[in-house]
mmCIF file of C-alpha atoms in Angstrom:
data_model
loop_
_atom_site.group_PDB
_atom_site.id
_atom_site.type_symbol
_atom_site.label_atom_id
_atom_site.label_comp_id
_atom_site.label_asym_id
_atom_site.label_seq_id
_atom_site.Cartn_x
_atom_site.Cartn_y
_atom_site.Cartn_z
ATOM 1 C CA UNK A 48 0.000 0.000 0.000
ATOM 2 C CA UNK A 49 2.842 2.409 0.803
ATOM 3 C CA UNK A 50 4.180 1.805 -2.674
ATOM 4 C CA UNK A 51 0.908 3.045 -4.210
ATOM 5 C CA UNK A 52 0.989 6.161 -1.991
ATOM 6 C CA UNK A 53 4.555 6.876 -3.106
ATOM 7 C CA UNK A 54 3.548 6.515 -6.745
ATOM 8 C CA UNK A 55 0.628 8.880 -6.267
ATOM 9 C CA UNK A 56 2.727 11.484 -4.488
ATOM 10 C CA UNK A 57 5.442 11.059 -7.112
ATOM 11 C CA UNK A 58 2.856 11.550 -9.851
ATOM 12 C CA UNK A 59 1.512 14.643 -8.095
ATOM 13 C CA UNK A 60 5.038 15.994 -7.795
ATOM 14 C CA UNK A 61 5.611 15.386 -11.500
ATOM 15 C CA UNK A 62 2.309 17.103 -12.368
ATOM 16 C CA UNK A 63 3.262 20.102 -10.243
ATOM 17 C CA UNK A 64 6.696 20.214 -11.877
ATOM 18 C CA UNK A 65 5.164 20.051 -15.368
ATOM 19 C CA UNK A 66 2.586 22.761 -14.666
ATOM 20 C CA UNK A 67 5.231 25.023 -13.150
ATOM 21 C CA UNK A 68 7.516 24.709 -16.135
ATOM 22 C CA UNK A 69 4.699 24.844 -18.691
ATOM 23 C CA UNK A 70 2.969 27.947 -17.381
ATOM 24 C CA UNK A 71 5.624 29.877 -15.469
ATOM 25 C CA UNK A 72 8.660 29.404 -17.652
ATOM 26 C CA UNK A 73 10.591 32.605 -18.349
ATOM 27 C CA UNK A 74 13.619 31.255 -20.224
ATOM 28 C CA UNK A 75 15.461 28.038 -21.055
ATOM 29 C CA UNK A 76 18.833 27.163 -22.442
ATOM 30 C CA UNK A 77 19.694 23.712 -23.707
ATOM 31 C CA UNK A 78 23.155 23.306 -22.192
ATOM 32 C CA UNK A 79 24.505 24.655 -18.923
ATOM 33 C CA UNK A 80 27.211 23.442 -16.538
ATOM 34 C CA UNK A 81 27.170 24.502 -12.870
ATOM 35 C CA UNK A 82 30.384 25.471 -11.090
ATOM 36 C CA UNK A 83 30.751 26.380 -7.425
ATOM 37 C CA UNK A 84 33.346 28.746 -5.997
ATOM 38 C CA UNK A 85 34.936 26.555 -3.351
ATOM 39 C CA UNK A 86 36.838 27.110 -0.136
ATOM 40 C CA UNK A 87 40.028 26.726 -2.176
ATOM 41 C CA UNK A 88 39.062 30.056 -3.810
ATOM 42 C CA UNK A 89 38.782 28.324 -7.197
ATOM 43 C CA UNK A 90 35.917 27.275 -9.426
ATOM 44 C CA UNK A 91 34.992 23.623 -8.937
ATOM 45 C CA UNK A 92 32.914 21.849 -11.559
ATOM 46 C CA UNK A 93 29.848 20.200 -10.032
ATOM 47 C CA UNK A 94 28.026 17.103 -11.259
ATOM 48 C CA UNK A 95 25.226 19.255 -12.691
ATOM 49 C CA UNK A 96 24.912 19.800 -16.433
ATOM 50 C CA UNK A 97 21.928 19.878 -18.731
ATOM 51 C CA UNK A 98 18.965 22.063 -19.616
ATOM 52 C CA UNK A 99 18.558 25.136 -17.405
ATOM 53 C CA UNK A 100 15.236 26.929 -16.893
ATOM 54 C CA UNK A 101 14.403 30.224 -15.211
ATOM 55 C CA UNK A 102 10.825 30.183 -13.946
ATOM 56 C CA UNK A 103 8.338 32.199 -11.922
ATOM 57 C CA UNK A 104 7.432 30.932 -8.439
ATOM 58 C CA UNK A 105 4.435 31.797 -6.312
ATOM 59 C CA UNK A 106 5.343 34.496 -3.789
ATOM 60 C CA UNK A 107 3.942 33.610 -0.349
ATOM 61 C CA UNK A 108 4.030 36.529 2.103
ATOM 62 C CA UNK A 109 5.014 35.585 5.620
ATOM 63 C CA UNK A 110 2.445 35.446 8.382
ATOM 64 C CA UNK A 111 2.792 38.177 11.025
ATOM 65 C CA UNK A 112 5.288 37.070 13.648
ATOM 66 C CA UNK A 113 6.569 34.159 11.546
ATOM 67 C CA UNK A 114 10.180 33.259 12.311
ATOM 68 C CA UNK A 115 12.610 34.570 9.739
ATOM 69 C CA UNK A 116 14.945 31.769 8.764
ATOM 70 C CA UNK A 117 15.828 29.393 5.986
ATOM 71 C CA UNK A 118 12.307 27.876 5.853
ATOM 72 C CA UNK A 119 10.649 31.279 5.479
ATOM 73 C CA UNK A 120 13.146 32.136 2.759
ATOM 74 C CA UNK A 121 11.848 29.159 0.740
ATOM 75 C CA UNK A 122 8.339 30.685 0.780
ATOM 76 C CA UNK A 123 9.536 34.076 -0.409
ATOM 77 C CA UNK A 124 11.465 33.081 -3.535
ATOM 78 C CA UNK A 125 9.727 34.738 -6.502
ATOM 79 C CA UNK A 126 11.852 33.090 -9.192
ATOM 80 C CA UNK A 127 13.821 29.902 -9.504
ATOM 81 C CA UNK A 128 16.526 28.272 -11.555
ATOM 82 C CA UNK A 129 16.335 24.547 -12.168
ATOM 83 C CA UNK A 130 18.822 22.460 -14.094
ATOM 84 C CA UNK A 131 17.524 19.138 -15.391
ATOM 85 C CA UNK A 132 20.637 17.058 -14.922
ATOM 86 C CA UNK A 133 21.847 14.784 -17.697
ATOM 87 C CA UNK A 134 24.424 13.139 -15.412
ATOM 88 C CA UNK A 135 22.129 11.818 -12.659
ATOM 89 C CA UNK A 136 18.553 12.036 -11.355
ATOM 90 C CA UNK A 137 19.561 14.788 -8.893
ATOM 91 C CA UNK A 138 18.771 18.244 -10.260
ATOM 92 C CA UNK A 139 20.177 21.648 -9.289
ATOM 93 C CA UNK A 140 17.825 24.374 -8.125
ATOM 94 C CA UNK A 141 18.333 27.866 -6.786
ATOM 95 C CA UNK A 142 15.692 30.327 -5.627
ATOM 96 C CA UNK A 143 15.966 33.971 -6.644
ATOM 97 C CA UNK A 144 14.614 36.707 -4.408
ATOM 98 C CA UNK A 145 14.307 40.338 -5.511
ATOM 99 C CA UNK A 146 16.625 42.480 -3.429
ATOM 100 C CA UNK A 147 13.736 44.720 -2.335
ATOM 101 C CA UNK A 148 12.103 41.702 -0.675
ATOM 102 C CA UNK A 149 15.396 40.624 0.907
ATOM 103 C CA UNK A 150 15.957 44.093 2.342
ATOM 104 C CA UNK A 151 12.413 44.181 3.732
ATOM 105 C CA UNK A 152 12.316 40.769 5.408
ATOM 106 C CA UNK A 153 16.012 40.193 6.145
ATOM 107 C CA UNK A 154 17.572 43.625 6.898
ATOM 108 C CA UNK A 155 20.555 41.879 8.557
ATOM 109 C CA UNK A 156 20.699 38.929 6.173
ATOM 110 C CA UNK A 157 19.209 35.448 6.512
ATOM 111 C CA UNK A 158 19.785 34.336 10.106
ATOM 112 C CA UNK A 159 21.740 37.616 10.575
ATOM 113 C CA UNK A 160 24.563 36.447 8.302
ATOM 114 C CA UNK A 161 25.172 39.969 6.944
ATOM 115 C CA UNK A 162 24.482 39.056 3.290
ATOM 116 C CA UNK A 163 21.926 41.684 2.344
ATOM 117 C CA UNK A 164 21.291 40.952 -1.338
ATOM 118 C CA UNK A 165 21.652 38.361 -4.050
ATOM 119 C CA UNK A 166 23.930 39.384 -6.881
ATOM 120 C CA UNK A 167 24.424 38.328 -10.473
ATOM 121 C CA UNK A 168 27.193 39.351 -12.841
ATOM 122 C CA UNK A 169 28.615 38.138 -16.088
ATOM 123 C CA UNK A 170 32.334 37.473 -16.341
ATOM 124 C CA UNK A 171 33.840 36.027 -19.499
ATOM 125 C CA UNK A 172 31.902 32.798 -20.055
ATOM 126 C CA UNK A 173 30.215 32.522 -16.645
ATOM 127 C CA UNK A 174 27.089 33.998 -15.136
ATOM 128 C CA UNK A 175 28.097 34.385 -11.492
ATOM 129 C CA UNK A 176 25.321 34.152 -8.888
ATOM 130 C CA UNK A 177 25.861 34.993 -5.216
ATOM 131 C CA UNK A 178 23.042 33.664 -3.050
ATOM 132 C CA UNK A 179 21.770 34.762 0.359
ATOM 133 C CA UNK A 180 23.593 31.985 2.199
ATOM 134 C CA UNK A 181 27.031 32.983 0.924
ATOM 135 C CA UNK A 182 27.368 30.394 -1.838
ATOM 136 C CA UNK A 183 28.726 31.499 -5.212
ATOM 137 C CA UNK A 184 27.768 29.612 -8.366
ATOM 138 C CA UNK A 185 29.028 29.947 -11.915
ATOM 139 C CA UNK A 186 26.644 29.080 -14.721
ATOM 140 C CA UNK A 187 28.471 28.200 -17.913
ATOM 141 C CA UNK A 188 25.957 28.493 -20.738
ATOM 142 C CA UNK A 189 27.126 27.066 -24.057
ATOM 143 C CA UNK A 190 25.266 29.504 -26.317
ATOM 144 C CA UNK A 191 26.621 33.058 -25.955
ATOM 145 C CA UNK A 192 23.298 34.690 -26.889
ATOM 146 C CA UNK A 193 21.468 32.526 -24.321
ATOM 147 C CA UNK A 194 24.086 33.485 -21.733
ATOM 148 C CA UNK A 195 23.489 37.205 -22.306
ATOM 149 C CA UNK A 196 19.691 36.899 -22.291
ATOM 150 C CA UNK A 197 19.660 34.710 -19.181
ATOM 151 C CA UNK A 198 21.941 37.150 -17.361
ATOM 152 C CA UNK A 199 19.709 40.102 -18.268
ATOM 153 C CA UNK A 200 16.597 38.270 -17.086
ATOM 154 C CA UNK A 201 18.222 37.212 -13.821
ATOM 155 C CA UNK A 202 19.412 40.772 -13.237
ATOM 156 C CA UNK A 203 15.850 42.007 -13.844
ATOM 157 C CA UNK A 204 14.448 39.401 -11.430
ATOM 158 C CA UNK A 205 16.747 40.575 -8.647
ATOM 159 C CA UNK A 206 16.174 44.295 -9.236
ATOM 160 C CA UNK A 207 12.445 44.407 -9.988
ATOM 161 C CA UNK A 208 9.797 45.672 -7.597
ATOM 162 C CA UNK A 209 7.560 43.035 -6.072
ATOM 163 C CA UNK A 210 4.640 44.264 -3.957
ATOM 164 C CA UNK A 211 5.465 43.396 -0.369
ATOM 165 C CA UNK A 212 2.338 42.759 1.670
ATOM 166 C CA UNK A 213 1.828 40.794 4.812
ATOM 167 C CA UNK A 214 -1.570 39.238 5.385
#
């Protein structure tokens, strides 16, 4: 019986994934490789490579008095990156939060870590993304035109104004 429940929940997860990418897709590129800036202060190639999508997520304002931490951050992400990995079943995902929202809800950074904004820049062949937890990722996009367009969209996502309302 548990096996049937797992199949149903797996099917529901797949349906949710499909509807998200079918209706909220902002941009895709067919080939991307993810690098991470490691403690050795060098770029380290990860196991993630494949199709990368930038998509719109549902913004969920926090309830009054809700604890501000990593879990609440997951609710606030307005955009997301997902890489459908060709190397293994594990996919890469990264939430993007407009800096206006970050400054409003996390004036001292997530869990007071001092990181006040996400950042994106383009450097040679990499789109460099700095997240709110201090991780730095490099997105190597094969197609130069895709790289430029994806960078511009990500920059827009981080700088745009999202209405901030608490229910």
